[in-house]
Structure formats: structure tokens, C-alpha cells
Coordinates of N, CA and C in Angstrom, one line a residue:
X1 N 51.3 -58.9 98.9 CA 50.2 -59.4 99.8 C 49.0 -59.6 98.9
X2 N 48.3 -60.8 99.0 CA 47.1 -61.1 98.2 C 45.9 -60.3 98.7
X3 N 44.9 -60.1 97.9 CA 43.7 -59.4 98.3 C 42.9 -60.2 99.3
X4 N 42.2 -59.6 100.2 CA 41.4 -60.3 101.2 C 40.4 -61.2 100.5
X5 N 39.8 -60.6 99.4 CA 38.8 -61.4 98.7 C 39.3 -62.6 98.0
X6 N 40.6 -62.7 97.7 CA 41.2 -63.9 97.2 C 41.5 -64.9 98.2
X7 N 41.6 -64.5 99.5 CA 41.9 -65.5 100.5 C 40.6 -66.1 101.1
X8 N 39.6 -65.3 101.1 CA 38.3 -65.7 101.8 C 37.3 -66.2 100.8
X9 N 37.0 -67.5 100.9 CA 36.0 -68.1 99.9 C 34.7 -67.4 100.0
X10 N 34.2 -67.0 101.2 CA 32.9 -66.4 101.3 C 32.9 -65.1 100.6
X11 N 34.1 -64.3 100.7 CA 34.2 -63.0 100.1 C 34.2 -63.2 98.6
X12 N 34.8 -64.3 98.1 CA 34.8 -64.6 96.6 C 33.4 -64.9 96.1
X13 N 32.7 -65.7 96.9 CA 31.3 -66.0 96.4 C 30.5 -64.7 96.4
X14 N 30.7 -63.9 97.5 CA 29.9 -62.7 97.6 C 30.2 -61.7 96.4
X15 N 31.5 -61.7 96.0 CA 31.9 -60.8 94.9 C 31.2 -61.3 93.6
X16 N 31.2 -62.6 93.4 CA 30.6 -63.1 92.1 C 29.1 -62.8 92.1
X17 N 28.4 -63.0 93.2 CA 27.0 -62.7 93.3 C 26.7 -61.3 93.1
X18 N 27.5 -60.4 93.8 CA 27.3 -59.0 93.7 C 27.5 -58.5 92.3
X19 N 28.5 -59.1 91.6 CA 28.7 -58.7 90.2 C 27.4 -59.0 89.4
X20 N 26.8 -60.2 89.7 CA 25.6 -60.6 88.9 C 24.5 -59.6 89.2
X21 N 24.3 -59.2 90.4 CA 23.3 -58.2 90.8 C 23.5 -56.9 90.1
X22 N 24.8 -56.4 90.1 CA 25.1 -55.1 89.5 C 24.9 -55.2 88.0
X23 N 25.3 -56.3 87.4 CA 25.1 -56.4 86.0 C 23.6 -56.3 85.6
X24 N 22.8 -57.0 86.4 CA 21.3 -56.9 86.1 C 20.8 -55.5 86.3
X25 N 21.3 -54.8 87.4 CA 20.8 -53.5 87.6 C 21.3 -52.5 86.6
X26 N 22.4 -52.9 85.9 CA 23.0 -52.0 84.9 C 22.2 -52.0 83.5
X27 N 21.1 -52.8 83.5 CA 20.4 -52.8 82.2 C 20.8 -53.9 81.3
X28 N 21.2 -55.0 81.9 CA 21.6 -56.2 81.0 C 20.5 -57.3 81.3
X29 N 20.0 -57.8 80.2 CA 18.9 -58.8 80.3 C 19.5 -60.2 80.4
X30 N 19.2 -60.8 81.5 CA 19.6 -62.2 81.6 C 18.6 -63.1 80.9
X31 N 19.1 -64.1 80.1 CA 18.2 -65.0 79.4 C 17.1 -65.6 80.3
X32 N 15.9 -65.6 79.9 CA 14.8 -66.1 80.7 C 15.0 -67.6 81.1
X33 N 15.8 -68.3 80.4 CA 16.0 -69.7 80.7 C 16.7 -69.9 82.0
X34 N 17.4 -68.8 82.5 CA 18.2 -68.9 83.7 C 17.4 -68.4 84.9
X35 N 16.2 -67.8 84.6 CA 15.6 -67.0 85.7 C 15.2 -67.9 86.9
X36 N 14.6 -69.1 86.7 CA 14.2 -69.9 87.8 C 15.4 -70.4 88.6
X37 N 16.5 -70.8 87.8 CA 17.7 -71.3 88.5 C 18.3 -70.2 89.3
X38 N 18.4 -69.0 88.8 CA 18.9 -67.9 89.5 C 18.2 -67.6 90.8
X39 N 16.9 -67.6 90.7 CA 16.1 -67.4 92.0 C 16.3 -68.5 93.0
X40 N 16.3 -69.7 92.5 CA 16.5 -70.9 93.4 C 17.9 -70.8 94.1
X41 N 18.9 -70.5 93.3 CA 20.3 -70.5 93.8 C 20.7 -69.3 94.5
X42 N 19.8 -68.2 94.4 CA 20.1 -67.0 95.2 C 20.1 -67.3 96.7
X43 N 19.4 -68.4 97.1 CA 19.3 -68.7 98.5 C 20.7 -69.2 99.0
X44 N 21.5 -69.7 98.1 CA 22.8 -70.2 98.5 C 23.9 -69.1 98.3
X45 N 23.5 -67.9 97.8 CA 24.4 -66.8 97.6 C 25.3 -67.0 96.4
X46 N 24.9 -67.9 95.5 CA 25.8 -68.1 94.3 C 24.9 -68.2 93.1
X47 N 25.3 -67.5 92.0 CA 24.6 -67.7 90.7 C 25.0 -69.1 90.2
X48 N 24.2 -69.6 89.2 CA 24.4 -71.0 88.8 C 25.6 -71.2 88.0
X49 N 26.2 -72.4 88.0 CA 27.3 -72.7 87.2 C 26.8 -73.3 85.9
X50 N 27.2 -72.8 84.8 CA 26.7 -73.3 83.5 C 27.8 -73.8 82.6
X51 N 29.0 -73.9 83.2 CA 30.2 -74.4 82.4 C 31.4 -74.1 83.2
X52 N 32.6 -74.6 82.7 CA 33.8 -74.4 83.3 C 35.0 -74.3 82.3
X53 N 35.9 -73.4 82.5 CA 37.1 -73.3 81.7 C 38.1 -74.3 82.2
X54 N 38.4 -75.3 81.4 CA 39.3 -76.4 81.9 C 40.7 -76.2 81.3
X55 N 40.8 -75.5 80.2 CA 42.1 -75.3 79.5 C 42.5 -73.9 79.6
X56 N 43.8 -73.6 79.8 CA 44.3 -72.3 79.8 C 44.4 -71.7 78.4
X57 N 44.1 -70.4 78.2 CA 44.2 -69.7 77.0 C 45.3 -68.7 77.1
X58 N 46.3 -68.7 76.2 CA 47.4 -67.8 76.3 C 47.3 -66.8 75.2
X59 N 47.6 -65.5 75.5 CA 47.4 -64.5 74.5 C 48.4 -63.3 74.8
X60 N 48.4 -62.4 73.8 CA 49.2 -61.1 74.0 C 48.3 -60.0 74.5
X61 N 48.7 -59.3 75.5 CA 47.8 -58.2 76.0 C 48.3 -56.9 75.3
X62 N 47.6 -55.8 75.7 CA 47.8 -54.5 75.1 C 49.2 -53.9 75.4
X63 N 49.9 -54.5 76.4 CA 51.3 -54.1 76.7 C 52.3 -54.9 75.9
X64 N 51.8 -55.9 75.1 CA 52.7 -56.7 74.4 C 53.2 -57.9 75.2
X65 N 52.7 -58.1 76.4 CA 53.1 -59.2 77.2 C 52.2 -60.4 77.1
X66 N 52.8 -61.6 77.4 CA 52.0 -62.8 77.3 C 51.2 -63.0 78.6
X67 N 49.9 -63.3 78.5 CA 49.1 -63.6 79.7 C 48.3 -64.8 79.4
X68 N 47.8 -65.4 80.4 CA 47.0 -66.6 80.3 C 45.8 -66.5 81.2
X69 N 44.8 -67.3 80.9 CA 43.6 -67.3 81.7 C 43.9 -67.9 83.1
X70 N 45.0 -68.7 83.2 CA 45.5 -69.2 84.4 C 45.9 -68.1 85.4
X71 N 46.3 -66.9 84.9 CA 46.6 -65.8 85.7 C 45.4 -65.2 86.4
X72 N 44.2 -65.6 85.9 CA 43.0 -65.0 86.5 C 42.4 -66.0 87.6
X73 N 43.0 -67.1 87.8 CA 42.5 -68.0 88.8 C 42.5 -67.3 90.2
X74 N 41.4 -67.5 90.9 CA 41.2 -66.8 92.2 C 40.6 -65.4 92.1
X75 N 40.2 -65.0 90.8 CA 39.6 -63.7 90.6 C 38.3 -63.9 89.9
X76 N 37.3 -63.1 90.2 CA 36.1 -63.0 89.3 C 36.4 -62.2 88.1
X77 N 35.9 -62.5 86.9 CA 36.2 -61.7 85.8 C 35.0 -61.7 84.8
X78 N 35.0 -60.7 84.0 CA 34.0 -60.5 82.9 C 34.7 -60.5 81.6
X79 N 34.1 -61.1 80.6 CA 34.7 -61.2 79.3 C 33.7 -60.9 78.2
X80 N 34.2 -60.4 77.1 CA 33.4 -60.3 75.9 C 34.3 -60.2 74.7
X81 N 33.8 -60.4 73.5 CA 34.6 -60.3 72.3 C 34.4 -58.9 71.7
X82 N 35.4 -58.4 70.9 CA 35.4 -57.1 70.4 C 36.4 -57.0 69.2
X83 N 36.3 -55.8 68.6 CA 37.3 -55.5 67.5 C 37.6 -54.0 67.6
X84 N 38.9 -53.7 67.6 CA 39.3 -52.3 67.6 C 38.8 -51.6 66.3
X85 N 38.8 -52.3 65.2 CA 38.4 -51.7 64.0 C 36.9 -51.5 63.8
X86 N 36.2 -52.4 64.4 CA 34.7 -52.4 64.3 C 34.1 -52.6 65.7
X87 N 34.3 -51.6 66.6 CA 33.9 -51.8 68.1 C 32.5 -51.6 68.4
X88 N 31.7 -51.1 67.5 CA 30.3 -50.6 67.8 C 29.5 -51.7 68.5
X89 N 29.4 -52.9 68.1 CA 28.6 -53.9 68.8 C 29.0 -54.1 70.3
X90 N 30.3 -53.9 70.5 CA 30.8 -54.2 71.9 C 30.8 -53.0 72.8
X91 N 30.6 -51.8 72.3 CA 30.8 -50.6 73.2 C 29.8 -50.6 74.3
X92 N 28.5 -50.9 74.1 CA 27.5 -51.0 75.2 C 28.0 -52.0 76.3
X93 N 28.5 -53.1 75.9 CA 28.9 -54.2 76.8 C 30.1 -53.7 77.6
X94 N 31.1 -53.0 76.9 CA 32.2 -52.5 77.6 C 31.8 -51.5 78.7
X95 N 30.9 -50.6 78.3 CA 30.4 -49.6 79.3 C 29.7 -50.3 80.5
X96 N 28.9 -51.3 80.2 CA 28.3 -52.1 81.3 C 29.3 -52.8 82.2
X97 N 30.3 -53.3 81.6 CA 31.4 -54.0 82.4 C 32.1 -52.9 83.3
X98 N 32.3 -51.8 82.7 CA 33.0 -50.7 83.5 C 32.1 -50.3 84.7
X99 N 30.8 -50.1 84.5 CA 29.9 -49.8 85.6 C 29.8 -50.8 86.6
X100 N 29.8 -52.1 86.2 CA 29.7 -53.2 87.1 C 30.9 -53.3 88.0
X101 N 32.1 -53.1 87.4 CA 33.4 -53.1 88.1 C 33.5 -52.0 89.1
X102 N 33.2 -50.8 88.6 CA 33.4 -49.6 89.4 C 32.4 -49.5 90.6
X103 N 31.3 -50.3 90.5 CA 30.4 -50.3 91.6 C 30.8 -51.1 92.8
X104 N 31.9 -51.8 92.7 CA 32.5 -52.7 93.7 C 33.7 -52.0 94.4
X105 N 34.0 -52.3 95.6 CA 35.2 -51.8 96.3 C 36.4 -52.2 95.4
X106 N 37.5 -51.5 95.5 CA 38.6 -51.7 94.6 C 39.2 -53.1 94.8
X107 N 39.2 -53.6 96.0 CA 39.8 -54.9 96.2 C 38.9 -56.1 95.8
X108 N 37.7 -55.8 95.3 CA 36.7 -56.8 94.9 C 36.4 -56.6 93.4
X109 N 37.0 -55.6 92.7 CA 36.7 -55.4 91.3 C 37.2 -56.5 90.5
X110 N 36.4 -56.9 89.5 CA 36.8 -58.0 88.6 C 37.8 -57.5 87.6
X111 N 38.5 -58.5 86.9 CA 39.3 -58.2 85.7 C 38.3 -58.2 84.6
X112 N 38.4 -57.2 83.7 CA 37.5 -57.1 82.5 C 38.4 -57.5 81.3
X113 N 37.9 -58.5 80.6 CA 38.7 -59.1 79.5 C 38.0 -58.8 78.1
X114 N 38.7 -58.2 77.2 CA 38.2 -58.0 75.9 C 39.1 -58.8 74.9
X115 N 38.4 -59.7 74.2 CA 39.2 -60.6 73.3 C 38.9 -60.2 71.9
X116 N 40.0 -60.0 71.2 CA 40.0 -59.5 69.8 C 39.5 -60.7 68.9
X117 N 38.5 -60.4 68.0 CA 37.9 -61.4 67.1 C 38.7 -61.4 65.8
X118 N 39.6 -60.4 65.6 CA 40.4 -60.5 64.4 C 41.9 -60.2 64.7
X119 N 42.5 -61.1 65.5 CA 43.8 -60.9 66.0 C 44.9 -60.7 64.9
X120 N 44.7 -61.3 63.7 CA 45.6 -61.2 62.6 C 45.8 -59.8 62.1
X121 N 44.7 -58.9 62.3 CA 44.7 -57.6 61.8 C 44.9 -56.5 62.9
X122 N 45.1 -57.0 64.2 CA 45.2 -56.0 65.3 C 46.4 -56.3 66.1
X123 N 47.2 -55.3 66.3 CA 48.5 -55.5 67.0 C 48.3 -55.1 68.5
X124 N 49.3 -55.3 69.3 CA 49.2 -54.9 70.7 C 49.1 -53.4 70.8
X125 N 49.8 -52.7 69.8 CA 49.7 -51.2 69.8 C 48.2 -50.8 69.5
X126 N 47.5 -51.5 68.6 CA 46.1 -51.2 68.4 C 45.3 -51.4 69.6
X127 N 45.6 -52.4 70.4 CA 44.8 -52.7 71.6 C 45.1 -51.6 72.6
X128 N 46.4 -51.2 72.7 CA 46.8 -50.1 73.7 C 46.1 -48.8 73.3
X129 N 46.1 -48.5 72.1 CA 45.4 -47.2 71.6 C 43.9 -47.2 72.0
X130 N 43.3 -48.4 71.7 CA 41.9 -48.5 72.1 C 41.6 -48.3 73.6
X131 N 42.5 -49.0 74.4 CA 42.4 -48.9 75.8 C 42.5 -47.4 76.3
X132 N 43.5 -46.7 75.7 CA 43.7 -45.3 76.1 C 42.6 -44.4 75.6
X133 N 42.1 -44.7 74.4 CA 40.9 -43.9 73.9 C 39.7 -44.0 74.8
X134 N 39.5 -45.2 75.3 CA 38.3 -45.5 76.1 C 38.6 -45.5 77.6
X135 N 39.7 -45.1 78.0 CA 40.1 -44.9 79.4 C 39.9 -46.2 80.2
X136 N 40.5 -47.3 79.7 CA 40.4 -48.6 80.3 C 41.7 -48.8 81.1
X137 N 41.5 -48.8 82.4 CA 42.7 -49.0 83.3 C 43.4 -50.3 83.1
X138 N 44.7 -50.2 82.7 CA 45.4 -51.5 82.4 C 45.5 -52.4 83.6
X139 N 45.4 -51.9 84.8 CA 45.4 -52.7 86.0 C 44.2 -53.6 86.1
X140 N 43.1 -53.2 85.4 CA 41.8 -53.9 85.6 C 41.3 -54.4 84.2
X141 N 41.9 -54.0 83.1 CA 41.4 -54.3 81.8 C 42.4 -55.1 81.0
X142 N 42.1 -56.2 80.5 CA 42.9 -57.0 79.6 C 42.3 -56.9 78.2
X143 N 43.1 -56.4 77.3 CA 42.7 -56.4 75.9 C 43.7 -57.4 75.2
X144 N 43.2 -58.5 74.7 CA 44.1 -59.6 74.3 C 43.8 -60.0 72.9
X145 N 44.9 -60.6 72.3 CA 44.8 -61.1 70.9 C 45.7 -62.3 70.8
X146 N 45.2 -63.3 70.0 CA 45.9 -64.5 69.7 C 45.2 -65.2 68.5
X147 N 46.0 -65.9 67.7 CA 45.4 -66.6 66.6 C 44.3 -67.6 67.0
X148 N 44.4 -68.1 68.2 CA 43.5 -69.1 68.6 C 42.2 -68.5 69.2
X149 N 42.1 -67.2 69.3 CA 41.0 -66.5 69.9 C 39.6 -66.8 69.2
X150 N 39.6 -66.8 67.8 CA 38.3 -67.1 67.2 C 37.8 -68.5 67.5
X151 N 38.7 -69.4 67.9 CA 38.2 -70.8 68.3 C 37.9 -70.8 69.8
X152 N 38.7 -70.0 70.6 CA 38.5 -70.0 72.1 C 37.1 -69.4 72.4
X153 N 36.7 -68.4 71.7 CA 35.5 -67.6 72.0 C 34.3 -68.6 71.9
X154 N 34.1 -69.3 70.8 CA 32.9 -70.3 70.8 C 33.2 -71.6 71.6
X155 N 34.5 -72.0 71.5 CA 34.8 -73.3 72.1 C 34.8 -73.4 73.6
X156 N 35.3 -72.3 74.2 CA 35.4 -72.3 75.7 C 34.4 -71.3 76.3
X157 N 34.3 -70.1 75.8 CA 33.4 -69.2 76.4 C 32.0 -69.4 75.9
X158 N 31.8 -70.2 74.9 CA 30.5 -70.6 74.3 C 29.7 -69.3 73.8
X159 N 30.5 -68.3 73.3 CA 29.9 -67.2 72.6 C 29.8 -67.6 71.1
X160 N 29.0 -66.9 70.4 CA 28.8 -67.2 69.0 C 30.2 -66.9 68.2
X161 N 30.6 -67.8 67.3 CA 31.8 -67.6 66.7 C 31.8 -66.4 65.8
X162 N 32.9 -65.6 65.8 CA 32.9 -64.4 64.9 C 33.1 -64.8 63.5
X163 N 32.5 -64.0 62.6 CA 32.6 -64.4 61.2 C 32.4 -63.1 60.3
X164 N 32.8 -63.2 59.1 CA 32.6 -62.1 58.1 C 31.1 -62.0 57.8
X165 N 30.6 -60.8 57.8 CA 29.2 -60.7 57.5 C 28.8 -61.1 56.1
X166 N 27.7 -61.8 56.1 CA 27.1 -62.3 54.8 C 26.4 -61.1 54.1
X167 N 26.0 -61.2 52.9 CA 25.3 -60.1 52.2 C 24.0 -59.8 53.0
X168 N 23.3 -60.8 53.4 CA 22.0 -60.6 54.1 C 22.3 -59.9 55.5
X169 N 23.4 -60.3 56.2 CA 23.7 -59.6 57.4 C 24.0 -58.1 57.2
X170 N 24.7 -57.9 56.1 CA 25.1 -56.5 55.8 C 23.8 -55.7 55.5
X171 N 22.8 -56.3 54.8 CA 21.6 -55.6 54.6 C 20.8 -55.3 55.9
X172 N 21.0 -56.2 56.9 CA 20.4 -56.0 58.2 C 21.1 -54.9 59.1
X173 N 22.2 -54.4 58.5 CA 22.9 -53.3 59.3 C 24.1 -53.8 60.0
X174 N 24.5 -55.1 59.9 CA 25.7 -55.5 60.5 C 27.0 -55.0 59.8
X175 N 28.0 -54.8 60.5 CA 29.3 -54.3 60.0 C 30.0 -55.5 59.3
X176 N 31.2 -55.2 58.8 CA 31.9 -56.3 58.1 C 32.3 -57.5 58.9
X177 N 32.4 -57.3 60.2 CA 32.6 -58.4 61.2 C 31.4 -58.6 62.1
X178 N 30.9 -59.8 62.2 CA 29.8 -60.1 63.1 C 30.4 -60.9 64.2
X179 N 30.2 -60.4 65.5 CA 30.7 -61.2 66.6 C 29.7 -61.0 67.8
X180 N 29.9 -61.8 68.8 CA 28.9 -61.9 69.9 C 29.3 -60.9 71.1
X181 N 28.6 -59.8 71.3 CA 29.0 -58.9 72.4 C 28.4 -59.2 73.7
X182 N 27.9 -60.4 73.9 CA 27.4 -60.7 75.3 C 28.5 -60.7 76.3
X183 N 28.2 -60.5 77.5 CA 29.1 -60.5 78.6 C 29.1 -61.9 79.3
X184 N 30.2 -62.4 79.5 CA 30.3 -63.7 80.3 C 30.9 -63.4 81.7
X185 N 30.2 -63.9 82.7 CA 30.7 -63.8 84.1 C 31.4 -65.1 84.5
X186 N 32.7 -65.0 84.8 CA 33.5 -66.2 85.3 C 33.9 -66.0 86.7
X187 N 33.7 -67.0 87.5 CA 34.0 -66.9 88.9 C 35.5 -67.3 89.2
X188 N 35.9 -67.1 90.5 CA 37.3 -67.4 90.8 C 37.8 -68.8 90.6
X189 N 36.8 -69.8 90.4 CA 37.2 -71.2 90.1 C 37.1 -71.5 88.7
X190 N 37.0 -70.5 87.8 CA 36.9 -70.6 86.4 C 35.6 -71.2 85.9
X191 N 34.6 -71.0 86.7 CA 33.3 -71.5 86.4 C 32.4 -70.4 85.7
X192 N 31.8 -70.7 84.6 CA 31.0 -69.8 83.9 C 29.7 -69.7 84.6
X193 N 29.3 -68.4 85.0 CA 28.1 -68.2 85.8 C 27.0 -67.5 85.1
X194 N 27.2 -67.0 83.9 CA 26.1 -66.4 83.1 C 26.5 -65.7 81.9
X195 N 25.5 -65.5 81.0 CA 25.7 -64.7 79.8 C 24.6 -63.6 79.8
X196 N 25.1 -62.4 79.5 CA 24.2 -61.3 79.7 C 24.1 -60.4 78.4
X197 N 22.9 -60.1 78.0 CA 22.6 -59.3 76.8 C 22.1 -57.9 77.3
X198 N 22.6 -56.9 76.7 CA 22.1 -55.5 77.0 C 20.7 -55.4 76.4
X199 N 19.9 -54.7 77.1 CA 18.6 -54.4 76.6 C 18.4 -52.9 76.5
X200 N 17.8 -52.4 75.5 CA 17.8 -51.0 75.1 C 17.2 -50.1 76.2
X201 N 16.0 -50.5 76.8 CA 15.3 -49.6 77.7 C 15.6 -49.9 79.2
X202 N 16.3 -51.0 79.4 CA 16.8 -51.3 80.8 C 15.7 -51.3 81.8
X203 N 14.5 -51.9 81.5 CA 13.4 -51.8 82.4 C 13.1 -53.1 83.1
X204 N 13.8 -54.2 82.8 CA 13.5 -55.5 83.4 C 14.4 -55.7 84.6
X205 N 13.8 -55.6 85.8 CA 14.5 -55.7 87.1 C 14.1 -56.9 87.9
X206 N 13.2 -57.7 87.4 CA 12.7 -58.8 88.2 C 13.7 -59.7 88.8
X207 N 14.7 -60.0 87.9 CA 15.8 -60.9 88.4 C 16.6 -60.2 89.5
X208 N 16.9 -58.9 89.3 CA 17.6 -58.1 90.3 C 16.9 -58.1 91.6
X209 N 15.6 -57.9 91.6 CA 14.8 -57.8 92.8 C 14.8 -59.2 93.5
X210 N 14.7 -60.2 92.7 CA 14.7 -61.6 93.3 C 16.0 -61.9 94.0
X211 N 17.1 -61.4 93.5 CA 18.4 -61.7 94.1 C 18.8 -60.8 95.2
X212 N 18.2 -59.7 95.3 CA 18.7 -58.6 96.2 C 18.5 -59.1 97.7

């Protein structure tokens, strides 16, 4: 039996908007460029569409099974890039994704997708170990790897392409791998709804208050 939220378009829209509100309340700074659009579109009950995933992306998950983004059609989901060997930049985003998901009723919780930025060096076993260590429920968390991931991340999700740190970046405190830990919100129609940056002091609530 399918989830009620998957059958009811109004419930799907409500879930995507509620995710946006929870993310904002969790201490994630939405880029100021989207502020006016968010406030204007809050009257329609939907965050703005800023792109769409038109091609399916296939990958191996932490169980060693093949999954595709097509499997997520009809569901709201959150995604970010990460590395099991160098997870530090992504850990705050992972925790924020967890809080956002757990704040929703079980049948409205999104799938949280972590995409490996160095799939050639990370196996399904590495992903499974990371998921277990960080207590990521396999029913709700996809940790995926594929050789095409480094191109999918900037090409489709529009996150900054992962790369090996330059000497200047290493001096600035970056690890050996530099990747974009922003969170992407994708709605049930595969439409990109926003990019979210964590902010250290979590004091900016104006967008949350405008949408509430």
C-alpha cells in the first residue's frame, strides 16, 4: 500500500513546504537571493522551483544494491555530497537532515541521500559502516556511490564539483578533498526547491517566520 502522502498532491506539497520550514528552523541559512521569492511563493504553499532533475542517476547503495533517482519519484528528498574517509564538512549537514526528517510524521519523512564524492575509493561496505556508525536508518537513508557521481553532483544537483584540495586550500584548513556540503531539497516531481547552508550561530529566522 502506498503512503497517503504519495497519493495526495496537497499532502506532497505540504510535506515539501514543511521540510523547508524545518530546515530553516534547524539553523540552515537560505541564500538571500531566494528570500523574496520564498516569501512571495509562501502564499501558494510551495517553495520556489529552481531546477529539475530530468535524467535518472543510477548508483550502488550501502547494501550493495542498484538504486536510481527514479526510485525517488513521488517522494520529497534531501541530498548532499560526502566522503566516508573525510566526512567532517558534511557532518553538520547530515545532522540537520536527520533533524528535519525526524520532525515530520513517519509517513511524510523524506529520503535522505548522501552521495560519495570519491566512489573509486569507497565500497558499499564503507558506506554501510558509515551508516551504522552514524545510526542512519537504511529505510530512510541512501548512501550511494558511482563513478558518474562527481559529474552528477555539479551537473544535475548544481553543487560545486568535488576536487582535490590545492595548496592554498590546504593552508585555509581544507582537507585533502574539497566538496560542497550544502543540502538540496528535491520535491516529489524531481524539482529542485532550494540549497541550504548551515550557519554557525543559527540566529537567522526571518525566512522561517515569513513562511510559518
